mmCIF file of C-alpha atoms in Angstrom:
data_model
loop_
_atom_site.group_PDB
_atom_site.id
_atom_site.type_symbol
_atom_site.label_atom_id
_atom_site.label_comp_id
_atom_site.label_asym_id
_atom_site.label_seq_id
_atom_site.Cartn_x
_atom_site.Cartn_y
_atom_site.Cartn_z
ATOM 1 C CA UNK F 863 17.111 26.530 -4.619
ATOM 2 C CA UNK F 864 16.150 24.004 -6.840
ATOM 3 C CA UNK F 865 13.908 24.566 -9.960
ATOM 4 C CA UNK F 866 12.189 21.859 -12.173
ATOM 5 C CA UNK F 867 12.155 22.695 -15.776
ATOM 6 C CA UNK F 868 9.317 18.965 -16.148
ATOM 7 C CA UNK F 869 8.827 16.355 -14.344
ATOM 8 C CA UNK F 870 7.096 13.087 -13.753
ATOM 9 C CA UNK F 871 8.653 12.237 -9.407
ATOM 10 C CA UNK F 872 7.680 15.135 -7.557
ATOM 11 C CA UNK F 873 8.159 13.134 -4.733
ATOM 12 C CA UNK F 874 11.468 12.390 -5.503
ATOM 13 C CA UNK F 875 12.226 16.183 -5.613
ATOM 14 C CA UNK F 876 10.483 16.735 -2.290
ATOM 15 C CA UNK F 877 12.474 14.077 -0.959
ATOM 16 C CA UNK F 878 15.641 15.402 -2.025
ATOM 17 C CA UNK F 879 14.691 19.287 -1.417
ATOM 18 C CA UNK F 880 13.718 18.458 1.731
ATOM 19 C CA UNK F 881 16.838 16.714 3.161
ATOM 20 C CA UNK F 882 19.491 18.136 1.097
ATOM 21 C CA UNK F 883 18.870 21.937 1.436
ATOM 22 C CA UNK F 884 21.206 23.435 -1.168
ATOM 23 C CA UNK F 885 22.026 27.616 -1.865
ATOM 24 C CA UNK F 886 22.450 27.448 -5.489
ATOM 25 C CA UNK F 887 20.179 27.142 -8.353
ATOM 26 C CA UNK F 888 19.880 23.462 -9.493
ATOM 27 C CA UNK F 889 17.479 23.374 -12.756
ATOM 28 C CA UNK F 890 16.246 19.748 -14.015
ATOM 29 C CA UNK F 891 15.176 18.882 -17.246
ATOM 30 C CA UNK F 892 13.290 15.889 -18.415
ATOM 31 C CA UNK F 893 13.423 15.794 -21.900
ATOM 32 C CA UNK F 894 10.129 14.314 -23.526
ATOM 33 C CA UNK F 895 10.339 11.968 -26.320
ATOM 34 C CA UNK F 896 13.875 10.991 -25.980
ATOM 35 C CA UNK F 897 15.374 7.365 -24.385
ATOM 36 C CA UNK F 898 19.397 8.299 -24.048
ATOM 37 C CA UNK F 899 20.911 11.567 -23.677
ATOM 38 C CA UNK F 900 23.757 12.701 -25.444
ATOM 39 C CA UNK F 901 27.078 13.509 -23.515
ATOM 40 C CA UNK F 902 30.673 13.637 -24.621
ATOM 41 C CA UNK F 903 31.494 10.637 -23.121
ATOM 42 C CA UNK F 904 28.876 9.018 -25.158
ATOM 43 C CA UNK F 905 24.818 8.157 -24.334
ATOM 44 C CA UNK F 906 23.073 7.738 -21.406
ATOM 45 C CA UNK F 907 19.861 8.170 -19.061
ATOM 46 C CA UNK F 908 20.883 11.270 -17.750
ATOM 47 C CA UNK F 909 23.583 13.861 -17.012
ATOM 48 C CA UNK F 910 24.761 16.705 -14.945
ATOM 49 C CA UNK F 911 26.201 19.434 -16.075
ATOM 50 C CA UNK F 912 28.681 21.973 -13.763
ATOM 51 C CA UNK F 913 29.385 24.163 -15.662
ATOM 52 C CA UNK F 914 25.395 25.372 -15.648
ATOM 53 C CA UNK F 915 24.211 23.267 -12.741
ATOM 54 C CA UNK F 916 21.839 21.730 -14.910
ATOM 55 C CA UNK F 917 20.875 18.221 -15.032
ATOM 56 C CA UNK F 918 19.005 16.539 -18.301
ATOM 57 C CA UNK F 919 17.077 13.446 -17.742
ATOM 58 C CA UNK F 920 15.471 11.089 -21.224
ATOM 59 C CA UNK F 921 11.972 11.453 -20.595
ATOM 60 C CA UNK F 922 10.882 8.034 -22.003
ATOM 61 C CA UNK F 923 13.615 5.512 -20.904
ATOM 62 C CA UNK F 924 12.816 1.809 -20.199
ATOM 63 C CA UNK F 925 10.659 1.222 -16.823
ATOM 64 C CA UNK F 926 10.539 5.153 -17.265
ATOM 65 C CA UNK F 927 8.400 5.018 -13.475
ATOM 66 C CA UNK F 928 11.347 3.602 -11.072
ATOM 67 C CA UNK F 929 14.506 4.915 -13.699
ATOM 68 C CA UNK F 930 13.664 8.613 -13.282
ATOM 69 C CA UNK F 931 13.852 8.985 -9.478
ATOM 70 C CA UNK F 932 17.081 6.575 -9.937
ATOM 71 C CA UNK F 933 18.970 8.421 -12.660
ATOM 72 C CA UNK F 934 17.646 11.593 -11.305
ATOM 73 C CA UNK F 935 18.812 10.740 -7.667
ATOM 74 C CA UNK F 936 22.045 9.369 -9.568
ATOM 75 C CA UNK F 937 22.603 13.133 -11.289
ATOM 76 C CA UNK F 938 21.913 14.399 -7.678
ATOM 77 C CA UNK F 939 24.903 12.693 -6.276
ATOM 78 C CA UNK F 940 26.849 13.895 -8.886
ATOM 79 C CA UNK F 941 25.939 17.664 -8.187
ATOM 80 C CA UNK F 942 26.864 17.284 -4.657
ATOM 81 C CA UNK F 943 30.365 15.627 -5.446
ATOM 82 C CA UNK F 944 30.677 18.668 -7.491
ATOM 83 C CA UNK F 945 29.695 21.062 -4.821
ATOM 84 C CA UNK F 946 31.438 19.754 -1.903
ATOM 85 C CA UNK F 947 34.334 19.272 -4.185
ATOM 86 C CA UNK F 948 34.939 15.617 -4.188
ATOM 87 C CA UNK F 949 36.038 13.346 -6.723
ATOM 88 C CA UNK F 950 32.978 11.965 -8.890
ATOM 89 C CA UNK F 951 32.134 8.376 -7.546
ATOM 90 C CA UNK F 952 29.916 6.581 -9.813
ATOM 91 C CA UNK F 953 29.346 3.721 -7.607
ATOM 92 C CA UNK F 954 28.558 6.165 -4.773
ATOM 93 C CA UNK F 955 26.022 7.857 -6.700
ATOM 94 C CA UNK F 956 24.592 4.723 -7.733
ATOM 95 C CA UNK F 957 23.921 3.211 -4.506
ATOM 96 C CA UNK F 958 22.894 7.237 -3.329
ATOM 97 C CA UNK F 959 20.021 6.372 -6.068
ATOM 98 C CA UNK F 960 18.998 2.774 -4.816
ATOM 99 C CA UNK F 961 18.610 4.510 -1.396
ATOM 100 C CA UNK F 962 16.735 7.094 -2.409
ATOM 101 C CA UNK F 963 14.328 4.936 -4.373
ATOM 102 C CA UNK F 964 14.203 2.605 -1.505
ATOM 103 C CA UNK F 965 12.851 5.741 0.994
ATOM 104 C CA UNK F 966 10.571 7.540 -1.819
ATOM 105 C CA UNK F 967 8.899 3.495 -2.113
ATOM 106 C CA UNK F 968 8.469 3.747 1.978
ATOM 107 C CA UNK F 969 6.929 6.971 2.116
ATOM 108 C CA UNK F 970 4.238 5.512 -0.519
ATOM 109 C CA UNK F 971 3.491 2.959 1.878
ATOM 110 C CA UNK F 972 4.458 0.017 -0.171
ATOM 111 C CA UNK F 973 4.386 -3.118 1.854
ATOM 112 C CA UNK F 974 7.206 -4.799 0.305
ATOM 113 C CA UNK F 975 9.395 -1.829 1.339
ATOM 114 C CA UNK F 976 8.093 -1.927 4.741
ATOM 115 C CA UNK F 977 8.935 -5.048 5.038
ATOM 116 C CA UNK F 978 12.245 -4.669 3.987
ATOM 117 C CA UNK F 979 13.101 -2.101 6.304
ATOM 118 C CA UNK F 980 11.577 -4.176 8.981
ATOM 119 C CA UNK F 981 13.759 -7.136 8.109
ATOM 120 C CA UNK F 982 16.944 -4.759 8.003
ATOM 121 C CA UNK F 983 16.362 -2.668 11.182
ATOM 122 C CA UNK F 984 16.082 -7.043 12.618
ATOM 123 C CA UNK F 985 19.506 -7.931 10.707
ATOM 124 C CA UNK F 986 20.873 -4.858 12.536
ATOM 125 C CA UNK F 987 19.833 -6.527 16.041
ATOM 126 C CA UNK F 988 20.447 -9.525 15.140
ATOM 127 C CA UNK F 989 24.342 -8.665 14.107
ATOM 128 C CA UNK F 990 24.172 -6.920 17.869
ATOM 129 C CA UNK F 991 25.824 -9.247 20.449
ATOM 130 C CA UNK F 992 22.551 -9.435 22.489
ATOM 131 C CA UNK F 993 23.400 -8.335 25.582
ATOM 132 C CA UNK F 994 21.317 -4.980 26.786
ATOM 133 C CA UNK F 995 23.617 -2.939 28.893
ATOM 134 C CA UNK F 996 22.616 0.957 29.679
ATOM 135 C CA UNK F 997 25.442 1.954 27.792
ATOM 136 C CA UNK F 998 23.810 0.651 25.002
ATOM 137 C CA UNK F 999 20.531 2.496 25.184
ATOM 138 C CA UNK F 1000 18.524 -0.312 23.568
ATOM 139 C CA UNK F 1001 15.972 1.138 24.609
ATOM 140 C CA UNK F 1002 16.044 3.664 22.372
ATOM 141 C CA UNK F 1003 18.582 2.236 19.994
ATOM 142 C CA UNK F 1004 18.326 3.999 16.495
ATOM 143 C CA UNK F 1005 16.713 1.470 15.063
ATOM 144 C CA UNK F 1006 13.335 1.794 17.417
ATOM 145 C CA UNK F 1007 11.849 4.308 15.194
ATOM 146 C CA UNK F 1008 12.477 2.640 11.763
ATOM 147 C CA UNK F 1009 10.924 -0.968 13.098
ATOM 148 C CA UNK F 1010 7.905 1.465 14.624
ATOM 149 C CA UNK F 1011 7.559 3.177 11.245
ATOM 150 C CA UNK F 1012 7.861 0.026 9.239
ATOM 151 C CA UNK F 1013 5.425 -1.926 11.537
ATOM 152 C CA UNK F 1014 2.609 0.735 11.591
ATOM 153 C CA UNK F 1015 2.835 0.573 7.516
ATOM 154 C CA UNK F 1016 2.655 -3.348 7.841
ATOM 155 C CA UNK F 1017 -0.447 -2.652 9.972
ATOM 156 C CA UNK F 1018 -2.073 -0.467 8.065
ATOM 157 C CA UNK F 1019 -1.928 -2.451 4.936
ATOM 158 C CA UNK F 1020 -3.309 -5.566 6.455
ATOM 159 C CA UNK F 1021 -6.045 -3.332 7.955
ATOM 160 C CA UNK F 1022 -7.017 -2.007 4.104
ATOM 161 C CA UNK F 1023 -6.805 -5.431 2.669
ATOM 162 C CA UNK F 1024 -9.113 -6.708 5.533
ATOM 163 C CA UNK F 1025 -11.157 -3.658 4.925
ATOM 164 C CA UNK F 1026 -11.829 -4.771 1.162
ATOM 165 C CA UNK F 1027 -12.099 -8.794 1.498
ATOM 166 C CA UNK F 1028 -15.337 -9.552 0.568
ATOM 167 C CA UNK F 1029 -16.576 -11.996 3.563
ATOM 168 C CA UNK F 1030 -19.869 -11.698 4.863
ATOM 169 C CA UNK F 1031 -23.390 -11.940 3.788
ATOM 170 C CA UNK F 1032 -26.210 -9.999 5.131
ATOM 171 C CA UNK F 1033 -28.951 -12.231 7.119
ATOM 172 C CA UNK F 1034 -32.402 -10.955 7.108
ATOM 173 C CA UNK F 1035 -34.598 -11.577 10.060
ATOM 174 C CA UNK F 1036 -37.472 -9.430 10.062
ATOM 175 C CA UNK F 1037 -38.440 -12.164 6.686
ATOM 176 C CA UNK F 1038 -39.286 -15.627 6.727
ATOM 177 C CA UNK F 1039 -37.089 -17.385 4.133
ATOM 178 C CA UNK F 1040 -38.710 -19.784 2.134
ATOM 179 C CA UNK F 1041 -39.691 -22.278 4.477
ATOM 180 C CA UNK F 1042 -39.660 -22.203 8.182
ATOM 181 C CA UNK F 1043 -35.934 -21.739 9.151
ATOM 182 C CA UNK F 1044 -34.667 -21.109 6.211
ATOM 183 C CA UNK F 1045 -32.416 -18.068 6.125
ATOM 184 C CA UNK F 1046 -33.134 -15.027 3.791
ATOM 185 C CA UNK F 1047 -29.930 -13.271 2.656
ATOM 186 C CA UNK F 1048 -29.643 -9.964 0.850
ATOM 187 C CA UNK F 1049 -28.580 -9.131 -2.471
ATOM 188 C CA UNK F 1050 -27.726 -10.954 -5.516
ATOM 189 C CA UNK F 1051 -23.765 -12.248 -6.280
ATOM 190 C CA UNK F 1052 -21.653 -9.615 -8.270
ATOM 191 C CA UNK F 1053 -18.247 -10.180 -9.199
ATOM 192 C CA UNK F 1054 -15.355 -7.791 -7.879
ATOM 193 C CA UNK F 1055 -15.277 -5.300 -10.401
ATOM 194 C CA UNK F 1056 -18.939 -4.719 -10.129
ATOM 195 C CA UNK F 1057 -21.409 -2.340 -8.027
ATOM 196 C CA UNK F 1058 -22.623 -4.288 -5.366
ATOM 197 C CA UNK F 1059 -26.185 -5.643 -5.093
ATOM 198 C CA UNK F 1060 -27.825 -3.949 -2.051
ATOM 199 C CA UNK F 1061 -31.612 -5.046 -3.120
ATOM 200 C CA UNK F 1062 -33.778 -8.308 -3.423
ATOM 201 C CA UNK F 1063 -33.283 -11.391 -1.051
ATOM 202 C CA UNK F 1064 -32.756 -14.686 -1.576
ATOM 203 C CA UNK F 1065 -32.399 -18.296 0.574
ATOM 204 C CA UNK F 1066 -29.502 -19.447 -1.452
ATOM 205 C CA UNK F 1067 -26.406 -18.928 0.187
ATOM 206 C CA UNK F 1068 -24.169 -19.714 -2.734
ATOM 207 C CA UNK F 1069 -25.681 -16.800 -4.769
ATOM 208 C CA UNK F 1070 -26.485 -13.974 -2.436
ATOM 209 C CA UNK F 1071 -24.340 -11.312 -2.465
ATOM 210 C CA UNK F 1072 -20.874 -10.832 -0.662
ATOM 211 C CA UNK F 1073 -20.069 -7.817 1.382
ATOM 212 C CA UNK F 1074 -16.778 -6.115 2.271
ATOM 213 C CA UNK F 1075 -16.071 -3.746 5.304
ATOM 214 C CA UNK F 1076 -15.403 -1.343 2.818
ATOM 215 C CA UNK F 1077 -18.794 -1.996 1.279
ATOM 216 C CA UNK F 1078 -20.789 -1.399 4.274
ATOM 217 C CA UNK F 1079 -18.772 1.799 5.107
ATOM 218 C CA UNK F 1080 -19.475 2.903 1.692
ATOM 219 C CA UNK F 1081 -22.986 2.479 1.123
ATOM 220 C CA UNK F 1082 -23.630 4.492 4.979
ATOM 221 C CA UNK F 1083 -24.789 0.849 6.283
ATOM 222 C CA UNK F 1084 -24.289 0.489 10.239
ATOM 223 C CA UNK F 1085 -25.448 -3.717 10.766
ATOM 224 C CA UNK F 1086 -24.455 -5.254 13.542
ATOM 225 C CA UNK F 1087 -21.774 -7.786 13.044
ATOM 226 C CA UNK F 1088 -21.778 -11.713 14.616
ATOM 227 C CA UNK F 1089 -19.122 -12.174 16.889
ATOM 228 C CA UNK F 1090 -17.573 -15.588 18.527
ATOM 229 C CA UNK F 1091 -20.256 -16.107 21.414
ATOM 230 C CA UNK F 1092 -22.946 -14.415 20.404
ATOM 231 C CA UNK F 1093 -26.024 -16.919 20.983
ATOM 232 C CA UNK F 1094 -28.855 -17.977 18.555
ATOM 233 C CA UNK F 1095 -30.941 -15.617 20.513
ATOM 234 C CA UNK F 1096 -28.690 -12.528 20.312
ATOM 235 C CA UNK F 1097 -28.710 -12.812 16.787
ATOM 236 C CA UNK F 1098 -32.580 -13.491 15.923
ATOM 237 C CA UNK F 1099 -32.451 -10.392 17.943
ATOM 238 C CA UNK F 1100 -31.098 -8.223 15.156
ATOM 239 C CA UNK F 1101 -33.089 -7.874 12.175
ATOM 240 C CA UNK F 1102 -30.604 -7.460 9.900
ATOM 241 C CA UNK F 1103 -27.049 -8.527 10.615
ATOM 242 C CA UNK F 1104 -23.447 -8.846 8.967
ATOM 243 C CA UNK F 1105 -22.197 -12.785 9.245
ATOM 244 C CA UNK F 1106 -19.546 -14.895 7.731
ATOM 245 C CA UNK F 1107 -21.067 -17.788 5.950
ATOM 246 C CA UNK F 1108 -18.998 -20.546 7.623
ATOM 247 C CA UNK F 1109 -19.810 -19.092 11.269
ATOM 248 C CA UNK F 1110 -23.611 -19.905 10.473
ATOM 249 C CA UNK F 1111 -23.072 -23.636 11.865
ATOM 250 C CA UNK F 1112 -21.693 -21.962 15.306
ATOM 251 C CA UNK F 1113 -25.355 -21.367 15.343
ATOM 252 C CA UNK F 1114 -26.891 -24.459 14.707
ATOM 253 C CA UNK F 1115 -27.822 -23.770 11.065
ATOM 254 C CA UNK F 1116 -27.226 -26.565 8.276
ATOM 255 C CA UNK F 1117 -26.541 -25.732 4.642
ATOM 256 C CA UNK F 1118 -28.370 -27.575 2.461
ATOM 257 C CA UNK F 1119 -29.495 -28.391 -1.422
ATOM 258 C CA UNK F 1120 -33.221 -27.768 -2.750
ATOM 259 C CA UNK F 1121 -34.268 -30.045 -5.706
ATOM 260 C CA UNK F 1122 -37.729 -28.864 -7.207
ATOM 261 C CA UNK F 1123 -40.180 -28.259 -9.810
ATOM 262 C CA UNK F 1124 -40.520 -24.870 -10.737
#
């Protein structure tokens, strides 16, 4: 069993509960307001104790986020060495902890660590000699499930960054724009940060406002989207209707700059 005294990296404990089931009782305490620990040897970031299965963790060490699932993965090591009675191993337990971070950073979907388990699981192929024989079983080599895993996280992240890029404006047909063919565009520009501007029209392109995917979901909006062949028709058609600004010329229209007296 293992019971947490504090903690900032439940995940970290999941992780480790979860594929390192262990009988005894493993208590872990991260002490607040304190950068070292104290041990006989002298300080440090952490420290496990055998004698009480007890591991003590500083609270508030540098880069406190990434250093507590290390040092605490670290102390893990160490209480395994104990238990299946092998020597302590400190590079063992530190490259145990650089693992453990690595996996912990996958499971949060970070790109960067998908990435680098894509470009590993590659390496491991590309070390291979190349040739697929059955005895190999390439076909379901061990590495298959990794590059799936680490591809469908790649995936997803370009699918929520392509979600939130801001890219199209809304055209307004059901209104005349200020002069005969003039476009009418909703909305007024925000920046980023902002709420964005679902009211008002107006026939400058350059300060209308700019919609997301994410912004359309959001706001319960359903417009219907231009798409490469859709003809001049088709889209007069709609009276309302989702449109990058640089695919307007694939339907004939010219941008263009209005000096006048107001």
């Amino acid at each position: 069993m293992l019971e947490i005294a504090s903690s900032d990296f439940l995940k970290a404990v999941n992780y480790l509960k979860d594929h390192y089931l262990i009988s005894e009782k493993l208590t872990v305490h991260v002490v607040a307001g304190y950068d070292t620990i104290e041990m006989p040897q002298g300080k440090g970031f952490g420290v496990f104790i055998p004698e009480t299965l007890e591991i003590y963790i500083a609270g508030d060490m540098p880069e406190k986020e990434e250093n507590l699932i290390k040092v605490f993965a670290h102390e893990f090591r160490h209480f395994l060495q104990y238990r299946d009675k092998k020597p302590y191993d400190e590079a063992d337990a530190d490259a145990f902890a650089e693992e453990v971070y690595k996996k912990i950073k996958r499971q949060q979907g970070d790109p960067q660590e998908a990435r680098a388990q894509l470009n590993e699981c590659i390496e491991a192929c590309l070390d291979c000699d190349g040739i697929i024989t059955p005895e190999k079983n390439c076909s379901i080599c061990e590495h298959m499930p990794k590059i799936a895993e680490a591809v469908t996280k790649i995936r997803k992240e370009r699918a929520a960054t392509a979600d939130s890029k801001r890219k199209y404006v809304i055209v307004c047909n059901e209104h005349s724009g200020m002069w005969r063919g003039a476009l009418l565009f909703w909305g007024n520009r925000t920046q980023d940060g902002d709420k964005r501007s679902f009211g008002g029209y107006t026939s400058d392109v350059d300060k209308c406002e700019l919609y997301s995917e994410k912004d359309l979901e959001e706001k319960g909006y359903h417009f219907s989207k231009y798409h490469k062949g859709m003809t001049f028709e088709e889209f007069r058609q709609h009276n309302d209707i989702a449109i990058e600004p640089e695919c307007l010329s694939e339907l004939g229209y010219k941008k263009m700059k209005v000096w006048y007296l107001p």
